[in-house]
Amino acid sequence: MSRYAWFRSRGWSGGVVALGLAGVLSVGWISPVGASSIQGTFPPLKAGKPYNGVTITVPSQAGWASFKPAVDLTPKFEELTGIKVKYDMIPGGEIPSKQLLEVSQRTGAYDVVQQHGISFGAFFRYLQPMDDRIKDVWGSVDKFEEYFFPAQHGVKGKDGKHYFIPFHANVQIGYYRRALLEDAKEKAAFKAKYGYDLTPPTTIKQVEDIAAFFTRPAQNMYGLTANWGGGQGFGAFMHYYYAAGHDQLDENLRPTMKAGKGREDAIRIVRWMQEAVYKQKFVNPDSVNFQTGQVSDYFLSGASALAFGWLSDYWVFMQKPENIKQVGPVGAFNFPSFTGSEKGGYASWWMMGIPKDAKNPDAAWEYIKWVLNKSPQVEMAAGQLPPMKQLAYETAVKPGGQNPPPLYDAFKAARIMIQVPEMSQQPRTKGIELYTALIANKLSAEQFVDEYAAETERTLERAGYYKK
Amino acid sequence: MTTAGMGSRNRAVVAVLLALPLVYLLLVYIYPIGQLLYLSFRDLEPAYDTDEFIGLGNFFEIFGRSDGWGHVLRSFLYTGICVSASFVLGLAFALLTTAVEEAFAWPLHTALRQVIITPMIFIPAAAGVMWTFAYTEHYGWVNHLLALLGLSTYPWLVSSAAFYLVMLTDIWGWTPFMYLILLAGLQSLPREPLEAARVDGAGTWESFWHVVLPMLRPVILIALTIKTLDTYRAFDYLWIMTQGGPGTISTTLTIATYKTAFMELKLGKASAYGLVTMIFPLVVVNVYLAFAQRREA
């Protein structure tokens, strides 16, 4: 599918004009707001400060740069609504467990929960359904779903209701050094060697060729550096697998990696990752222990030509000349699919919900709506993509946007990772454990795929998803 | 004075004073251990609202399917190697410091002591990050050193060597602790038996083996007991440097307990892990107490 064809395929007349019209005609930023709402807000905040003096407790991830603008702008929300916000900053690794323990023990500690697309499933039974609130704002659930990227379609309880509202989207993409890929001498040498032009890669074969071409041990340079360490590496594998056109589970909730094309593609992908480090050696060895921050540092040190990871977090940083002295201008590309599929990769999708035992659910809803407003979403967009299609388009594709267009391209069809709650903990923990052995070259591609599929099936079988 | 001789008011004061530690014991030791025992027989998973009695099910899962024996063996291996190495190095450094102190009038031994205890000033979490960095392929000084020697470089924490490299960090971090205890022990030994042995013609080795070491035994026993208990429940270096990986290569009982409780959110199974983890320290403490009692007798 060509660039932005996704919009055309949805029946729009195409491109930017249609998006602009859509923004005006649908419930956009400039849609009229009822008299009982604060002027200029959408989703609309209630006027008249009905919750004045109420304090809500909101958990969030400690040190999370993408959410910091929202935290910094919170006094503005407090001024608008009279609601006080108390943040509980939780270390990243404890985000699911801390909040789950609080809501499952019904402590009433939080008025909002904040969860990621890999861990939200376990929360459904402890949250309030949002459908009525959604209808009040968007008119209907369909319009609400249309307002956001398709990733939100996967965020529903077994009863088909929405329990979460998204506020942050992201996807893994590639970066390249423009000075290298656009250098006339390099282009000529590349063409002479591979028989085609040196451009940002659009196929896996091109990734391999470009990475191999720029792997120059004498200059201490590798072709590609990637976030292939631990949990992020497992996420990278999932991105490649999703982008190859697979979901984790089929319509019968059986793991797609168990057999057939799914197994074949999964094996191909992880073997490619292993061989890129240990056999073809165009990925730097440290990548097997890298998170995105280290990828960014390594790339900016000039030690690789391409990079892969959650790199949009660093896009604004990498546009400043003082930060790219060693590498020159940086370009972005949508990392190619292993199969050429255009189904999209694995979406990072952060959401908020309201616990059943929340002390101030209505004030919490005002806060959630505020986070979806243009401000703070635009401020937060430097490091993420707004989950609303229109605003995401404005921040990534329209001139002057603070994100690279390939981020939008990569995200528009991206999906969340899990489809049933039970995928949140056990299979993922086991998957990461197996992955770390795989990427350390201690496990074969077949063993990894088969053991992960078996663990997934075992977990879902135990949870009663399969009929005897 | 017996309680029979006390006034009723005094008896009440004594009862309150005795009750306080008992209440403390009950709340802080007995209740949590009882809860641990209770939960270890249950399938408790808040994520799925599951809470049911399953008998020994968690233990069967740990030692059947979940590599439980592997976790136990790795815990023992980690403890055995780290404690032995820290002890030998700590004792060697303590003897060296004592020898330097005796041989030189000027305070060289003070400088030596400062150098040896340097790792103690690092917060374990920070030291873990520092050593993780040291083993990286591109930035780490370990690989730079290997490259200078013409050897191949590698991200060592993503290899079979990872578990042993964490041990090395633990030994580096905890040798000063052993050193300080043993040095204090050495410096408090009476001089007379050693001088008598020398007069009788004992050499350095005989004096050390037959005089110093026996006199130092109570201190060694305490140092080894504390260090064994501490190393057995080690978590910080292991978690920061490898998170139990690659795969389960460096997953000890403590790491397995943490992962089960806070990543898989299986609180029943994690309690069973906790209970299994408690057995060895209880054995160590009882062995120590037996030694101590025998000595007193």
PDB file of C-alpha atoms in Angstrom, chain A residues 218-460:
ATOM      1  CA  ALA A 218      38.758  -0.830  10.304  1.00  0.00           C
ATOM      2  CA  GLN A 219      36.689   2.307  10.904  1.00  0.00           C
ATOM      3  CA  ASN A 220      35.008   0.748  13.942  1.00  0.00           C
ATOM      4  CA  MET A 221      31.665   0.990  12.169  1.00  0.00           C
ATOM      5  CA  TYR A 222      28.759  -1.414  11.842  1.00  0.00           C
ATOM      6  CA  GLY A 223      25.906  -1.313   9.375  1.00  0.00           C
ATOM      7  CA  LEU A 224      23.068  -1.532  11.873  1.00  0.00           C
ATOM      8  CA  THR A 225      22.557  -1.089  15.600  1.00  0.00           C
ATOM      9  CA  ALA A 226      19.301  -2.218  17.203  1.00  0.00           C
ATOM     10  CA  ASN A 227      17.428  -2.486  20.488  1.00  0.00           C
ATOM     11  CA  TRP A 228      17.699  -6.255  20.637  1.00  0.00           C
ATOM     12  CA  GLY A 229      18.408  -6.567  24.367  1.00  0.00           C
ATOM     13  CA  GLY A 230      16.034  -8.268  26.817  1.00  0.00           C
ATOM     14  CA  GLY A 231      12.398  -7.168  26.806  1.00  0.00           C
ATOM     15  CA  GLN A 232      12.940  -4.559  24.100  1.00  0.00           C
ATOM     16  CA  GLY A 233      14.553  -7.192  21.890  1.00  0.00           C
ATOM     17  CA  PHE A 234      11.536  -9.416  22.359  1.00  0.00           C
ATOM     18  CA  GLY A 235       9.437  -6.391  21.367  1.00  0.00           C
ATOM     19  CA  ALA A 236      11.614  -5.888  18.281  1.00  0.00           C
ATOM     20  CA  PHE A 237      11.042  -9.509  17.280  1.00  0.00           C
ATOM     21  CA  MET A 238       7.288  -9.030  17.802  1.00  0.00           C
ATOM     22  CA  HIS A 239       7.375  -5.921  15.630  1.00  0.00           C
ATOM     23  CA  TYR A 240       9.021  -7.842  12.801  1.00  0.00           C
ATOM     24  CA  TYR A 241       6.566 -10.715  13.240  1.00  0.00           C
ATOM     25  CA  TYR A 242       3.528  -8.440  13.223  1.00  0.00           C
ATOM     26  CA  ALA A 243       4.901  -6.489  10.276  1.00  0.00           C
ATOM     27  CA  ALA A 244       5.277  -9.808   8.457  1.00  0.00           C
ATOM     28  CA  GLY A 245       1.485  -9.975   8.544  1.00  0.00           C
ATOM     29  CA  HIS A 246       0.807 -12.106  11.609  1.00  0.00           C
ATOM     30  CA  ASP A 247      -1.069 -11.626  14.826  1.00  0.00           C
ATOM     31  CA  GLN A 248       0.055 -13.620  17.829  1.00  0.00           C
ATOM     32  CA  LEU A 249      -3.155 -15.625  18.016  1.00  0.00           C
ATOM     33  CA  ASP A 250      -5.464 -16.931  15.311  1.00  0.00           C
ATOM     34  CA  GLU A 251      -9.261 -16.797  15.370  1.00  0.00           C
ATOM     35  CA  ASN A 252      -9.316 -19.857  17.662  1.00  0.00           C
ATOM     36  CA  LEU A 253      -6.807 -18.158  19.972  1.00  0.00           C
ATOM     37  CA  ARG A 254      -4.107 -20.662  19.040  1.00  0.00           C
ATOM     38  CA  PRO A 255      -0.589 -19.212  18.655  1.00  0.00           C
ATOM     39  CA  THR A 256       0.072 -18.490  14.993  1.00  0.00           C
ATOM     40  CA  MET A 257       3.731 -19.402  15.512  1.00  0.00           C
ATOM     41  CA  LYS A 258       2.774 -22.978  16.274  1.00  0.00           C
ATOM     42  CA  ALA A 259       2.723 -24.171  12.684  1.00  0.00           C
ATOM     43  CA  GLY A 260       2.537 -23.227   9.029  1.00  0.00           C
ATOM     44  CA  LYS A 261       3.453 -19.825   7.660  1.00  0.00           C
ATOM     45  CA  GLY A 262       3.513 -18.231  11.109  1.00  0.00           C
ATOM     46  CA  ARG A 263       6.128 -20.667  12.383  1.00  0.00           C
ATOM     47  CA  GLU A 264       8.098 -20.410   9.167  1.00  0.00           C
ATOM     48  CA  ASP A 265       8.190 -16.596   9.273  1.00  0.00           C
ATOM     49  CA  ALA A 266       8.942 -16.448  13.002  1.00  0.00           C
ATOM     50  CA  ILE A 267      11.894 -18.813  12.543  1.00  0.00           C
ATOM     51  CA  ARG A 268      13.115 -16.819   9.575  1.00  0.00           C
ATOM     52  CA  ILE A 269      12.976 -13.574  11.556  1.00  0.00           C
ATOM     53  CA  VAL A 270      14.781 -14.769  14.676  1.00  0.00           C
ATOM     54  CA  ARG A 271      17.368 -16.609  12.631  1.00  0.00           C
ATOM     55  CA  TRP A 272      17.954 -13.373  10.705  1.00  0.00           C
ATOM     56  CA  MET A 273      18.457 -11.534  13.994  1.00  0.00           C
ATOM     57  CA  GLN A 274      20.908 -14.177  15.251  1.00  0.00           C
ATOM     58  CA  GLU A 275      22.854 -14.310  12.018  1.00  0.00           C
ATOM     59  CA  ALA A 276      22.988 -10.533  11.675  1.00  0.00           C
ATOM     60  CA  VAL A 277      25.010 -10.488  14.899  1.00  0.00           C
ATOM     61  CA  TYR A 278      26.952 -13.752  14.871  1.00  0.00           C
ATOM     62  CA  LYS A 279      27.324 -14.796  11.239  1.00  0.00           C
ATOM     63  CA  GLN A 280      26.986 -11.869   8.870  1.00  0.00           C
ATOM     64  CA  LYS A 281      28.112  -9.514  11.631  1.00  0.00           C
ATOM     65  CA  PHE A 282      26.581  -6.341  10.262  1.00  0.00           C
ATOM     66  CA  VAL A 283      24.854  -5.639  13.597  1.00  0.00           C
ATOM     67  CA  ASN A 284      27.161  -4.553  16.425  1.00  0.00           C
ATOM     68  CA  PRO A 285      27.465  -7.273  19.112  1.00  0.00           C
ATOM     69  CA  ASP A 286      26.367  -4.922  21.897  1.00  0.00           C
ATOM     70  CA  SER A 287      22.953  -4.705  20.257  1.00  0.00           C
ATOM     71  CA  VAL A 288      22.032  -7.980  21.939  1.00  0.00           C
ATOM     72  CA  ASN A 289      22.061  -6.052  25.205  1.00  0.00           C
ATOM     73  CA  PHE A 290      20.901  -2.640  23.941  1.00  0.00           C
ATOM     74  CA  GLN A 291      17.762  -0.707  24.790  1.00  0.00           C
ATOM     75  CA  THR A 292      16.770   2.200  22.549  1.00  0.00           C
ATOM     76  CA  GLY A 293      18.680   4.798  24.563  1.00  0.00           C
ATOM     77  CA  GLN A 294      21.897   2.902  23.984  1.00  0.00           C
ATOM     78  CA  VAL A 295      21.028   2.492  20.299  1.00  0.00           C
ATOM     79  CA  SER A 296      20.638   6.248  20.056  1.00  0.00           C
ATOM     80  CA  ASP A 297      23.973   6.909  21.802  1.00  0.00           C
ATOM     81  CA  TYR A 298      25.774   4.354  19.674  1.00  0.00           C
ATOM     82  CA  PHE A 299      24.285   5.693  16.453  1.00  0.00           C
ATOM     83  CA  LEU A 300      25.137   9.280  17.367  1.00  0.00           C
ATOM     84  CA  SER A 301      28.717   8.281  18.130  1.00  0.00           C
ATOM     85  CA  GLY A 302      29.046   7.492  14.432  1.00  0.00           C
ATOM     86  CA  ALA A 303      29.532   3.762  14.975  1.00  0.00           C
ATOM     87  CA  SER A 304      26.656   2.629  12.736  1.00  0.00           C
ATOM     88  CA  ALA A 305      24.995   3.656   9.499  1.00  0.00           C
ATOM     89  CA  LEU A 306      21.471   2.491  10.380  1.00  0.00           C
ATOM     90  CA  ALA A 307      19.631   2.179  13.673  1.00  0.00           C
ATOM     91  CA  PHE A 308      16.422   0.514  14.799  1.00  0.00           C
ATOM     92  CA  GLY A 309      14.290   0.927  17.904  1.00  0.00           C
ATOM     93  CA  TRP A 310      11.831   3.266  19.622  1.00  0.00           C
ATOM     94  CA  LEU A 311      13.745   6.053  18.002  1.00  0.00           C
ATOM     95  CA  SER A 312      11.005   8.637  17.665  1.00  0.00           C
ATOM     96  CA  ASP A 313      11.771   9.430  21.319  1.00  0.00           C
ATOM     97  CA  TYR A 314      15.011  10.956  20.050  1.00  0.00           C
ATOM     98  CA  TRP A 315      13.854  12.601  16.827  1.00  0.00           C
ATOM     99  CA  VAL A 316      13.631  16.145  18.164  1.00  0.00           C
ATOM    100  CA  PHE A 317      16.944  15.648  19.950  1.00  0.00           C
ATOM    101  CA  MET A 318      18.535  14.481  16.707  1.00  0.00           C
ATOM    102  CA  GLN A 319      17.364  17.524  14.774  1.00  0.00           C
ATOM    103  CA  LYS A 320      19.587  19.813  16.818  1.00  0.00           C
ATOM    104  CA  PRO A 321      22.969  20.400  15.156  1.00  0.00           C
ATOM    105  CA  GLU A 322      24.844  20.274  18.466  1.00  0.00           C
ATOM    106  CA  ASN A 323      23.672  16.696  19.043  1.00  0.00           C
ATOM    107  CA  ILE A 324      24.597  15.304  15.638  1.00  0.00           C
ATOM    108  CA  LYS A 325      28.083  16.712  15.226  1.00  0.00           C
ATOM    109  CA  GLN A 326      29.574  13.287  14.542  1.00  0.00           C
ATOM    110  CA  VAL A 327      26.946  11.915  12.195  1.00  0.00           C
ATOM    111  CA  GLY A 328      25.354  14.848  10.395  1.00  0.00           C
ATOM    112  CA  PRO A 329      21.659  14.980   9.480  1.00  0.00           C
ATOM    113  CA  VAL A 330      19.527  11.992  10.432  1.00  0.00           C
ATOM    114  CA  GLY A 331      16.778  10.481   8.288  1.00  0.00           C
ATOM    115  CA  ALA A 332      14.009   8.081   9.272  1.00  0.00           C
ATOM    116  CA  PHE A 333      12.566   5.058   7.509  1.00  0.00           C
ATOM    117  CA  ASN A 334       9.824   2.553   8.108  1.00  0.00           C
ATOM    118  CA  PHE A 335      11.690  -0.693   8.809  1.00  0.00           C
ATOM    119  CA  PRO A 336      10.701  -3.103   6.014  1.00  0.00           C
ATOM    120  CA  SER A 337       8.511  -6.138   6.489  1.00  0.00           C
ATOM    121  CA  PHE A 338      10.101  -9.567   6.190  1.00  0.00           C
ATOM    122  CA  THR A 339       7.303 -10.693   3.894  1.00  0.00           C
ATOM    123  CA  GLY A 340       6.404  -7.444   2.176  1.00  0.00           C
ATOM    124  CA  SER A 341       3.130  -7.368   4.123  1.00  0.00           C
ATOM    125  CA  GLU A 342       1.609  -3.961   4.846  1.00  0.00           C
ATOM    126  CA  LYS A 343      -0.378  -5.065   7.879  1.00  0.00           C
ATOM    127  CA  GLY A 344       1.785  -2.967  10.192  1.00  0.00           C
ATOM    128  CA  GLY A 345       4.003  -3.705  13.151  1.00  0.00           C
ATOM    129  CA  TYR A 346       3.649  -3.852  16.897  1.00  0.00           C
ATOM    130  CA  ALA A 347       2.123  -0.728  18.408  1.00  0.00           C
ATOM    131  CA  SER A 348       3.151   0.788  21.692  1.00  0.00           C
ATOM    132  CA  TRP A 349      -0.210   1.943  22.981  1.00  0.00           C
ATOM    133  CA  TRP A 350      -0.513   3.579  26.381  1.00  0.00           C
ATOM    134  CA  MET A 351      -3.978   3.919  27.844  1.00  0.00           C
ATOM    135  CA  MET A 352      -5.867   5.170  30.849  1.00  0.00           C
ATOM    136  CA  GLY A 353      -8.798   3.565  32.595  1.00  0.00           C
ATOM    137  CA  ILE A 354     -10.856   4.246  35.722  1.00  0.00           C
ATOM    138  CA  PRO A 355     -10.829   1.577  38.462  1.00  0.00           C
ATOM    139  CA  LYS A 356     -14.150   0.367  39.854  1.00  0.00           C
ATOM    140  CA  ASP A 357     -12.982   1.462  43.288  1.00  0.00           C
ATOM    141  CA  ALA A 358     -11.849   4.930  42.169  1.00  0.00           C
ATOM    142  CA  LYS A 359     -12.853   7.515  44.740  1.00  0.00           C
ATOM    143  CA  ASN A 360     -13.433  10.244  42.157  1.00  0.00           C
ATOM    144  CA  PRO A 361     -14.303   8.603  38.825  1.00  0.00           C
ATOM    145  CA  ASP A 362     -15.912  11.692  37.284  1.00  0.00           C
ATOM    146  CA  ALA A 363     -12.956  13.916  38.124  1.00  0.00           C
ATOM    147  CA  ALA A 364     -10.700  11.157  36.749  1.00  0.00           C
ATOM    148  CA  TRP A 365     -12.668  11.248  33.501  1.00  0.00           C
ATOM    149  CA  GLU A 366     -12.103  15.013  33.255  1.00  0.00           C
ATOM    150  CA  TYR A 367      -8.381  14.374  33.626  1.00  0.00           C
ATOM    151  CA  ILE A 368      -8.359  11.660  30.947  1.00  0.00           C
ATOM    152  CA  LYS A 369     -10.213  13.955  28.564  1.00  0.00           C
ATOM    153  CA  TRP A 370      -7.757  16.752  29.274  1.00  0.00           C
ATOM    154  CA  VAL A 371      -4.766  14.521  28.417  1.00  0.00           C
ATOM    155  CA  LEU A 372      -6.402  13.937  25.012  1.00  0.00           C
ATOM    156  CA  ASN A 373      -6.680  17.656  24.317  1.00  0.00           C
ATOM    157  CA  LYS A 374      -4.495  19.285  21.706  1.00  0.00           C
ATOM    158  CA  SER A 375      -2.427  20.663  24.527  1.00  0.00           C
ATOM    159  CA  PRO A 376      -0.809  18.601  26.113  1.00  0.00           C
ATOM    160  CA  GLN A 377      -0.875  16.160  23.147  1.00  0.00           C
ATOM    161  CA  VAL A 378       1.119  18.483  20.882  1.00  0.00           C
ATOM    162  CA  GLU A 379       3.714  19.059  23.600  1.00  0.00           C
ATOM    163  CA  MET A 380       3.880  15.305  24.211  1.00  0.00           C
ATOM    164  CA  ALA A 381       4.241  14.582  20.507  1.00  0.00           C
ATOM    165  CA  ALA A 382       7.968  15.272  20.646  1.00  0.00           C
ATOM    166  CA  GLY A 383       8.781  11.686  21.515  1.00  0.00           C
ATOM    167  CA  GLN A 384       5.549   9.935  20.663  1.00  0.00           C
ATOM    168  CA  LEU A 385       2.683   9.993  18.225  1.00  0.00           C
ATOM    169  CA  PRO A 386      -0.718  11.231  19.396  1.00  0.00           C
ATOM    170  CA  PRO A 387      -3.089   8.243  19.205  1.00  0.00           C
ATOM    171  CA  MET A 388      -5.660  10.322  17.291  1.00  0.00           C
ATOM    172  CA  LYS A 389      -5.205   9.947  13.565  1.00  0.00           C
ATOM    173  CA  GLN A 390      -5.771  13.583  12.696  1.00  0.00           C
ATOM    174  CA  LEU A 391      -3.454  15.065  15.272  1.00  0.00           C
ATOM    175  CA  ALA A 392      -0.849  12.402  14.553  1.00  0.00           C
ATOM    176  CA  TYR A 393      -0.989  13.431  10.919  1.00  0.00           C
ATOM    177  CA  GLU A 394      -0.504  17.051  11.893  1.00  0.00           C
ATOM    178  CA  THR A 395       2.505  16.308  14.071  1.00  0.00           C
ATOM    179  CA  ALA A 396       4.234  13.890  11.699  1.00  0.00           C
ATOM    180  CA  VAL A 397       3.264  14.492   8.092  1.00  0.00           C
ATOM    181  CA  LYS A 398       2.279  18.140   7.769  1.00  0.00           C
ATOM    182  CA  PRO A 399       5.213  20.529   7.293  1.00  0.00           C
ATOM    183  CA  GLY A 400       6.476  21.804  10.604  1.00  0.00           C
ATOM    184  CA  GLY A 401       5.415  18.676  12.490  1.00  0.00           C
ATOM    185  CA  GLN A 402       7.777  17.494  15.195  1.00  0.00           C
ATOM    186  CA  ASN A 403       7.849  13.829  14.153  1.00  0.00           C
ATOM    187  CA  PRO A 404       9.273  12.111  11.063  1.00  0.00           C
ATOM    188  CA  PRO A 405       6.653  11.088   8.448  1.00  0.00           C
ATOM    189  CA  PRO A 406       7.834   7.429   8.451  1.00  0.00           C
ATOM    190  CA  LEU A 407       6.665   7.230  12.064  1.00  0.00           C
ATOM    191  CA  TYR A 408       3.139   7.949  10.886  1.00  0.00           C
ATOM    192  CA  ASP A 409       3.488   5.489   8.007  1.00  0.00           C
ATOM    193  CA  ALA A 410       4.761   2.812  10.341  1.00  0.00           C
ATOM    194  CA  PHE A 411       2.005   3.370  12.855  1.00  0.00           C
ATOM    195  CA  LYS A 412      -1.117   3.688  10.775  1.00  0.00           C
ATOM    196  CA  ALA A 413      -1.726  -0.067  10.606  1.00  0.00           C
ATOM    197  CA  ALA A 414       0.211  -1.094  13.720  1.00  0.00           C
ATOM    198  CA  ARG A 415      -1.586  -3.318  16.216  1.00  0.00           C
ATOM    199  CA  ILE A 416      -1.276  -3.964  19.906  1.00  0.00           C
ATOM    200  CA  MET A 417       0.513  -7.082  20.989  1.00  0.00           C
ATOM    201  CA  ILE A 418      -1.971  -9.087  22.983  1.00  0.00           C
ATOM    202  CA  GLN A 419      -5.471 -10.203  22.266  1.00  0.00           C
ATOM    203  CA  VAL A 420      -6.509 -11.820  25.531  1.00  0.00           C
ATOM    204  CA  PRO A 421      -5.642 -10.818  29.110  1.00  0.00           C
ATOM    205  CA  GLU A 422      -3.728 -13.996  29.852  1.00  0.00           C
ATOM    206  CA  MET A 423      -1.030 -13.022  27.332  1.00  0.00           C
ATOM    207  CA  SER A 424       0.147 -10.185  29.608  1.00  0.00           C
ATOM    208  CA  GLN A 425       2.268 -12.029  32.117  1.00  0.00           C
ATOM    209  CA  GLN A 426       3.296 -15.658  31.851  1.00  0.00           C
ATOM    210  CA  PRO A 427       3.859 -16.069  28.081  1.00  0.00           C
ATOM    211  CA  ARG A 428       5.554 -12.694  27.840  1.00  0.00           C
ATOM    212  CA  THR A 429       7.906 -13.369  30.769  1.00  0.00           C
ATOM    213  CA  LYS A 430       8.751 -16.767  29.327  1.00  0.00           C
ATOM    214  CA  GLY A 431       9.078 -15.224  25.859  1.00  0.00           C
ATOM    215  CA  ILE A 432      11.639 -12.702  27.101  1.00  0.00           C
ATOM    216  CA  GLU A 433      13.524 -15.427  28.943  1.00  0.00           C
ATOM    217  CA  LEU A 434      13.666 -17.569  25.793  1.00  0.00           C
ATOM    218  CA  TYR A 435      14.522 -14.575  23.655  1.00  0.00           C
ATOM    219  CA  THR A 436      17.543 -13.636  25.785  1.00  0.00           C
ATOM    220  CA  ALA A 437      18.859 -17.180  25.339  1.00  0.00           C
ATOM    221  CA  LEU A 438      18.191 -16.996  21.610  1.00  0.00           C
ATOM    222  CA  ILE A 439      19.922 -13.691  21.059  1.00  0.00           C
ATOM    223  CA  ALA A 440      22.882 -14.912  23.130  1.00  0.00           C
ATOM    224  CA  ASN A 441      23.086 -17.744  20.586  1.00  0.00           C
ATOM    225  CA  LYS A 442      22.273 -20.342  23.254  1.00  0.00           C
ATOM    226  CA  LEU A 443      18.989 -21.434  21.706  1.00  0.00           C
ATOM    227  CA  SER A 444      18.110 -22.253  18.116  1.00  0.00           C
ATOM    228  CA  ALA A 445      15.479 -20.309  16.192  1.00  0.00           C
ATOM    229  CA  GLU A 446      13.249 -23.410  16.099  1.00  0.00           C
ATOM    230  CA  GLN A 447      13.560 -24.005  19.847  1.00  0.00           C
ATOM    231  CA  PHE A 448      12.668 -20.400  20.606  1.00  0.00           C
ATOM    232  CA  VAL A 449       9.608 -20.351  18.377  1.00  0.00           C
ATOM    233  CA  ASP A 450       8.325 -23.777  19.439  1.00  0.00           C
ATOM    234  CA  GLU A 451       8.847 -23.206  23.156  1.00  0.00           C
ATOM    235  CA  TYR A 452       7.218 -19.778  23.055  1.00  0.00           C
ATOM    236  CA  ALA A 453       4.234 -21.119  21.113  1.00  0.00           C
ATOM    237  CA  ALA A 454       3.930 -24.022  23.563  1.00  0.00           C
ATOM    238  CA  GLU A 455       4.025 -21.676  26.552  1.00  0.00           C
ATOM    239  CA  THR A 456       1.347 -19.480  25.003  1.00  0.00           C
ATOM    240  CA  GLU A 457      -0.894 -22.439  24.271  1.00  0.00           C
ATOM    241  CA  ARG A 458      -0.337 -23.919  27.730  1.00  0.00           C
ATOM    242  CA  THR A 459      -1.304 -20.625  29.386  1.00  0.00           C
ATOM    243  CA  LEU A 460      -4.467 -20.187  27.342  1.00  0.00           C
TER     244      LEU A 460
END
